[in-house]
Coordinates of C-alpha atoms in Angstrom, one line a residue:
M162 CA 0.0 0.0 0.0
K163 CA 1.0 3.6 -0.5
F164 CA 1.1 5.9 2.6
A165 CA 1.3 9.7 2.5
L166 CA 2.1 11.1 6.0
F167 CA 2.0 14.8 6.7
Y168 CA 3.9 15.6 10.0
H169 CA 5.7 18.5 11.7
S170 CA 9.0 16.8 11.2
L171 CA 10.6 13.4 10.7
I172 CA 14.2 14.7 10.7
S173 CA 14.2 16.7 13.9
D174 CA 13.3 15.5 17.5
W175 CA 14.3 18.9 19.1
N176 CA 11.4 19.4 21.6
H177 CA 9.4 17.2 19.3
G178 CA 8.6 13.8 20.8
N179 CA 6.2 12.8 18.0
A180 CA 9.3 12.3 15.7
H181 CA 10.2 9.3 17.9
F182 CA 7.0 7.4 17.1
L183 CA 6.8 8.6 13.5
R184 CA 10.3 7.2 12.7
G185 CA 9.3 3.8 14.2
I186 CA 6.1 3.6 12.3
V187 CA 7.7 4.6 9.0
T188 CA 10.5 2.1 9.5
E189 CA 8.0 -0.7 10.3
L190 CA 5.9 0.2 7.2
L191 CA 8.9 0.2 4.9
D192 CA 10.2 -3.1 6.3
R193 CA 6.8 -4.6 5.4
G194 CA 7.2 -3.5 1.8
H195 CA 4.8 -0.5 1.8
D196 CA 5.5 2.7 -0.1
V197 CA 5.8 5.6 2.4
A198 CA 6.2 9.3 1.7
V199 CA 6.6 11.7 4.6
Y200 CA 6.0 15.5 4.1
E201 CA 7.1 18.2 6.5
P202 CA 7.1 22.0 6.2
R203 CA 10.4 23.5 5.2
D204 CA 10.1 26.1 8.0
A205 CA 9.3 23.5 10.8
W206 CA 10.2 25.2 14.1
S207 CA 11.8 22.0 15.5
V208 CA 14.2 21.8 12.6
Q209 CA 15.0 25.5 12.9
N210 CA 15.8 25.2 16.6
L211 CA 17.9 22.1 16.0
V212 CA 20.0 23.7 13.4
A213 CA 20.3 27.0 15.4
D214 CA 21.7 25.0 18.4
H215 CA 23.7 22.3 16.7
G216 CA 24.2 23.2 13.0
V217 CA 23.4 21.2 9.9
A218 CA 25.6 18.4 11.3
A219 CA 22.6 17.4 13.5
I220 CA 20.6 16.8 10.3
A221 CA 23.4 14.8 8.8
E222 CA 23.5 12.7 12.0
F223 CA 19.8 11.9 11.6
H224 CA 20.4 10.6 8.1
R225 CA 23.3 8.4 9.3
A226 CA 21.2 7.0 12.1
F227 CA 18.2 6.3 9.9
P228 CA 19.4 5.7 6.4
K229 CA 16.1 4.3 5.3
L230 CA 14.1 7.4 6.3
S231 CA 13.6 10.5 4.3
S232 CA 11.1 13.3 3.9
T233 CA 10.0 15.9 1.4
R234 CA 10.2 19.4 2.8
Y235 CA 7.7 21.7 1.3
D236 CA 6.4 25.3 1.2
L237 CA 2.7 25.3 1.7
D238 CA 1.9 27.7 -1.1
A239 CA 3.8 25.5 -3.6
L240 CA 2.7 22.0 -2.4
D241 CA 1.2 20.0 -5.2
L242 CA -1.4 17.8 -3.3
Y243 CA -2.5 16.0 -6.4
K244 CA 1.0 14.8 -6.9
A245 CA 1.5 14.0 -3.3
L246 CA -1.7 12.1 -2.9
N247 CA -1.8 10.4 -6.3
D248 CA -2.5 6.6 -5.8
A249 CA -2.4 6.9 -2.0
D250 CA -4.2 4.3 0.0
I251 CA -3.8 5.8 3.5
V252 CA -3.2 9.4 4.3
I253 CA -2.4 10.7 7.8
V254 CA -2.2 14.3 8.8
H255 CA -0.7 15.2 12.2
E256 CA -2.4 17.8 14.4
W257 CA 0.8 20.0 14.4
N258 CA 0.1 21.1 10.9
D259 CA -1.2 24.4 9.4
H260 CA -5.0 24.6 9.5
E261 CA -5.0 25.4 5.8
L262 CA -3.1 22.2 4.9
V263 CA -5.6 20.2 6.9
R264 CA -8.5 21.9 5.1
R265 CA -6.9 21.5 1.6
I266 CA -6.3 17.8 2.1
G267 CA -9.9 17.4 3.2
A268 CA -11.1 19.2 0.1
H269 CA -8.9 16.9 -2.1
R270 CA -10.6 13.9 -0.4
V271 CA -14.0 15.1 -1.5
R272 CA -13.0 14.6 -5.1
N273 CA -10.9 11.5 -4.5
R274 CA -12.5 8.9 -2.4
D275 CA -10.0 6.1 -3.1
Y276 CA -7.9 6.6 0.1
R277 CA -8.5 6.6 3.8
L278 CA -7.8 9.9 5.5
F279 CA -7.0 10.3 9.2
F280 CA -6.1 13.1 11.5
H281 CA -3.5 12.1 14.1
D282 CA -3.6 13.9 17.5
T283 CA -0.7 13.4 19.9
H284 CA -1.0 16.5 22.1
H285 CA -3.1 17.7 25.1
R286 CA -4.6 20.7 23.3
A287 CA -7.9 18.9 22.7
A288 CA -8.4 19.4 26.4
T289 CA -6.3 22.4 27.2
D290 CA -7.0 24.6 24.1
P291 CA -10.2 23.3 22.5
D292 CA -10.8 26.4 20.4
A293 CA -7.5 25.7 18.5
M294 CA -8.5 22.1 17.8
A295 CA -12.1 22.9 16.9
A296 CA -10.7 25.2 14.2
Y297 CA -9.4 22.3 12.2
D298 CA -11.8 21.3 9.4
L299 CA -12.1 17.5 9.6
S300 CA -15.4 17.3 7.9
H301 CA -14.1 15.1 5.1
Y302 CA -11.7 13.0 7.2
D303 CA -12.6 9.4 8.0
G304 CA -11.6 10.0 11.6
V305 CA -9.0 10.8 14.2
L306 CA -6.2 8.6 15.5
A307 CA -5.9 9.8 19.1
Y308 CA -3.1 8.8 21.4
G309 CA -5.4 8.2 24.3
G310 CA -9.0 7.3 25.1
V311 CA -9.7 10.7 26.7
I312 CA -8.7 12.5 23.6
R313 CA -10.7 10.1 21.4
D314 CA -13.8 10.7 23.5
L315 CA -13.4 14.5 23.2
Y316 CA -13.5 14.2 19.4
R317 CA -16.6 12.0 19.6
S318 CA -18.5 14.0 22.2
R319 CA -17.8 17.4 20.6
G320 CA -18.6 16.2 17.1
W321 CA -15.2 17.4 15.7
A322 CA -14.8 14.3 13.5
A323 CA -16.8 11.5 12.0
D324 CA -15.1 8.9 14.3
A325 CA -12.1 8.5 16.5
W326 CA -9.9 5.6 17.6
T327 CA -7.3 5.2 20.3
W328 CA -3.8 4.8 18.8
H329 CA -1.2 4.9 21.5
E330 CA 2.4 5.6 20.9
A331 CA 4.9 2.8 21.3
A332 CA 8.6 1.9 21.2
D333 CA 10.6 1.3 18.1
V334 CA 12.4 -1.8 19.4
R335 CA 14.9 -1.7 16.5
V336 CA 16.4 1.3 18.2
F337 CA 15.2 1.0 21.8
H338 CA 16.5 -2.2 23.3
P339 CA 18.9 -3.1 26.1
R340 CA 22.6 -2.3 25.6
D341 CA 25.7 -3.3 27.4
A342 CA 27.8 -0.5 28.8
E343 CA 29.8 0.4 31.9
R344 CA 27.7 2.3 34.5
I345 CA 28.8 5.8 35.2
G346 CA 26.0 7.1 37.4
D347 CA 22.8 6.5 39.3
L348 CA 19.9 8.4 37.7
V349 CA 19.4 9.7 34.2
W350 CA 16.4 11.7 33.1
I351 CA 15.7 12.6 29.5
G352 CA 13.1 15.3 29.1
N353 CA 12.5 18.9 28.3
W354 CA 11.7 21.6 30.9
G355 CA 8.8 22.9 28.9
D356 CA 6.2 25.6 29.6
D357 CA 5.9 25.5 33.4
E358 CA 3.7 22.4 33.0
R359 CA 5.7 20.3 35.5
T360 CA 8.2 22.7 37.2
N361 CA 7.1 21.9 40.7
E362 CA 6.9 18.2 39.9
L363 CA 10.5 18.2 38.6
R364 CA 11.6 19.8 41.9
E365 CA 9.7 17.3 44.0
F366 CA 10.4 14.1 42.1
L367 CA 13.8 14.8 40.5
I368 CA 15.8 17.6 41.8
E369 CA 15.3 17.4 45.5
P370 CA 15.5 13.6 45.8
S371 CA 18.7 13.6 43.8
R372 CA 20.2 16.3 46.0
D373 CA 19.1 14.7 49.3
L374 CA 20.4 11.2 48.3
K375 CA 23.5 12.6 46.7
L376 CA 22.9 10.7 43.5
R377 CA 25.1 10.9 40.4
T378 CA 22.5 12.3 38.2
R379 CA 22.5 13.5 34.6
I380 CA 19.7 15.3 32.7
H381 CA 19.3 15.7 29.0
G382 CA 16.8 18.0 27.3
V383 CA 16.1 21.5 25.9
R384 CA 14.3 24.7 26.9
Y385 CA 15.8 24.9 30.4
P386 CA 15.7 28.5 31.6
E387 CA 18.6 29.9 33.6
T388 CA 16.6 29.6 36.8
A389 CA 16.3 25.8 36.2
L390 CA 20.0 25.5 35.3
S391 CA 20.8 27.2 38.6
E392 CA 18.7 24.8 40.5
L393 CA 20.4 21.9 38.8
R394 CA 23.9 23.2 39.7
D395 CA 22.9 23.8 43.3
A396 CA 21.7 20.1 43.5
H397 CA 25.0 18.9 41.8
I398 CA 23.1 17.6 38.9
D399 CA 24.9 17.3 35.5
Y400 CA 22.9 19.0 32.8
A401 CA 24.1 17.7 29.5
G402 CA 21.7 19.4 27.0
Y403 CA 20.1 18.1 23.9
L404 CA 20.4 14.4 23.2
P405 CA 19.4 13.0 19.8
N406 CA 16.7 10.4 20.6
H407 CA 18.5 7.5 18.9
R408 CA 21.3 7.9 21.4
A409 CA 19.0 7.5 24.4
P410 CA 19.5 3.6 24.7
E411 CA 23.3 3.9 25.1
V412 CA 22.8 6.6 27.8
F413 CA 20.2 4.6 29.6
A414 CA 22.6 1.7 29.7
R415 CA 25.1 3.8 31.7
Y416 CA 22.8 4.5 34.6
R417 CA 21.0 2.6 37.4
F418 CA 17.5 3.9 36.8
T419 CA 15.4 6.6 35.3
I420 CA 12.1 8.4 36.2
H421 CA 9.0 9.6 34.5
V422 CA 7.6 13.0 35.4
P423 CA 4.3 13.6 33.5
R424 CA 3.3 17.1 32.5
R425 CA 0.4 18.3 34.6
P426 CA -2.3 18.0 31.8
Y427 CA -1.6 14.2 31.6
V428 CA -2.1 13.9 35.4
E429 CA -5.2 16.1 35.9
T430 CA -7.1 15.8 32.6
L431 CA -5.7 13.2 30.2
R432 CA -5.4 10.2 32.4
G433 CA -4.2 7.0 30.7
I434 CA -1.7 8.7 28.4
P435 CA 1.9 8.1 29.4
T436 CA 3.6 9.8 26.4
I437 CA 6.4 8.0 24.6
R438 CA 9.2 8.2 27.1
P439 CA 8.1 5.3 29.4
F440 CA 7.7 3.0 26.4
E441 CA 11.2 3.8 25.3
A442 CA 12.8 3.5 28.8
L443 CA 11.1 0.1 29.5
A444 CA 12.2 -1.1 26.0
C445 CA 15.8 -0.3 26.9
G446 CA 15.7 -2.4 30.1
I447 CA 16.3 0.3 32.7
P448 CA 14.3 0.4 36.0
L449 CA 11.7 3.1 35.9
I450 CA 10.0 5.1 38.7
S451 CA 7.1 7.2 37.8
A452 CA 5.6 10.3 39.4
P453 CA 1.8 9.9 39.8
W454 CA -0.3 9.3 36.7
E455 CA -3.4 7.1 36.3
D456 CA -3.0 4.1 34.0
S457 CA -6.7 4.1 33.3
E458 CA -6.3 2.2 30.0
H459 CA -4.3 -0.6 31.6
L460 CA -1.3 -0.3 29.3
F461 CA 1.1 -1.5 32.1
T462 CA 1.1 -3.2 35.4
P463 CA 2.2 -0.4 37.9
G464 CA 4.4 -1.9 40.7
A465 CA 5.7 -4.6 38.3
D466 CA 6.6 -2.8 35.1
F467 CA 7.7 0.3 37.1
L468 CA 7.3 1.7 40.6
V469 CA 5.0 4.6 41.3
A470 CA 5.9 7.4 43.7
R471 CA 2.9 9.4 45.0
N472 CA 5.1 12.1 46.6
G473 CA 8.7 13.1 47.1
A474 CA 9.2 10.9 50.1
E475 CA 8.0 7.8 48.2
M476 CA 10.3 8.7 45.3
R477 CA 13.3 8.8 47.7
R478 CA 12.3 5.4 49.1
H479 CA 11.9 3.8 45.7
M480 CA 15.3 5.3 44.6
R481 CA 17.0 3.7 47.6
D482 CA 15.3 0.4 47.0
I483 CA 16.4 0.2 43.4
L484 CA 20.0 1.2 44.3
H485 CA 20.3 -1.4 47.1
D486 CA 18.0 -4.3 45.9
D487 CA 19.4 -5.9 42.8
E488 CA 16.6 -8.4 42.7
L489 CA 14.0 -5.7 42.6
A490 CA 15.8 -3.8 39.9
S491 CA 16.2 -7.0 37.8
S492 CA 12.5 -7.8 38.2
L493 CA 11.4 -4.4 37.0
V494 CA 13.7 -4.7 34.0
S495 CA 12.4 -8.1 32.9
H496 CA 8.7 -7.4 33.5
G497 CA 8.8 -4.0 31.9
L498 CA 10.7 -5.2 28.8
A499 CA 8.3 -8.2 28.5
T500 CA 5.3 -5.9 28.5
I501 CA 6.7 -3.7 25.7
L502 CA 7.6 -6.7 23.5
A503 CA 4.2 -8.2 24.1
R504 CA 2.0 -5.2 23.5
H505 CA 3.7 -1.9 22.8
T506 CA 6.0 -1.9 19.8
C507 CA 5.7 0.0 16.6
A508 CA 4.8 -3.3 14.9
H509 CA 1.8 -3.6 17.2
R510 CA 0.7 -0.1 16.3
V511 CA 1.1 -0.7 12.6
D512 CA -1.1 -3.8 13.0
Q513 CA -3.7 -1.6 14.7
L514 CA -3.5 1.1 12.0
L515 CA -4.1 -1.4 9.3
E516 CA -7.1 -2.8 11.2
I517 CA -8.6 0.7 11.6
A518 CA -8.0 1.6 8.0
A519 CA -9.8 -1.6 6.9
V520 CA -13.0 -0.4 8.6
R521 CA -15.4 1.2 6.2
E522 CA -18.3 2.0 8.6
P523 CA -17.9 4.3 11.7
A524 CA -17.5 2.9 15.2
L525 CA -16.9 -0.7 14.2
A526 CA -13.3 -0.9 15.5
E527 CA -11.7 0.1 18.7
V528 CA -8.0 -0.1 19.6
R529 CA -6.6 -0.5 23.1

């Protein structure tokens, strides 16, 4: 089959976690013999920031790491949709696209009914900025691929789309798998500081426990303001800046454990959505401790796949336990990895996508 995928960026993962999943899905589709074309805007902010911080060498590194993957970078005014969508079987348009592109592809679908057309939502804006999401014209789309049941239900209840299915993110186990390496520290956290959506949580679950336990801790990520960097220095935490996502497995292998600190919307409003980082960490075989979030869709087995800390005191206790109980750490690794391999790889998600695309009548398929 021929796939046409319109996303913010394939080549840059700078503050752009969706690139992780997109790369895995495209690789899986290509390995199954499908024809896949990815389109991304030439002025994508993620690419611009990546090049501004690290130069064009960062783009060259992506191509070395993913030699099978490529994208067409376009200017919206010059994009020839008839050429891009010619003979397509499945078209997916990500929510971080220009409203006009979303509308134009929908208008094309009115005159060309031979392909299935989906909108892919992997953000919390459906709950936190509903006006922005309601402005997308999805009237000619078959439905929405939502990366959580809560978001799926919002599209259905608000009548934004003809239908919606749950399509969680997952780990690309070709890239994310256990590695052998000499340990150099205790805790590593890979994540961006963001827009004050988890500042207090990072202090409670990461910075203060690391300082109090005198852990050898490293943080990778972007968008850390000077106030945050000062806090990290005061806690004797090594801030190591941007890390290309494909290098995360080798970094995980050098530390004893990692943590997951969800952004506040995923704790308060969008329960059941872990985002992609826990999938990738568990796939790499590193013990994981999570700050509170409700696994309402039963993706994992909390307490067996990872430990859950309800507050800073519990986080400190779990950290000590992992550091001093090799059997506990080993059990978390084996159970978490087994869960990923059984249920949460990009191969599983491609299977689900093909099942959804085969449905011709609304509300006949549901993906968990």
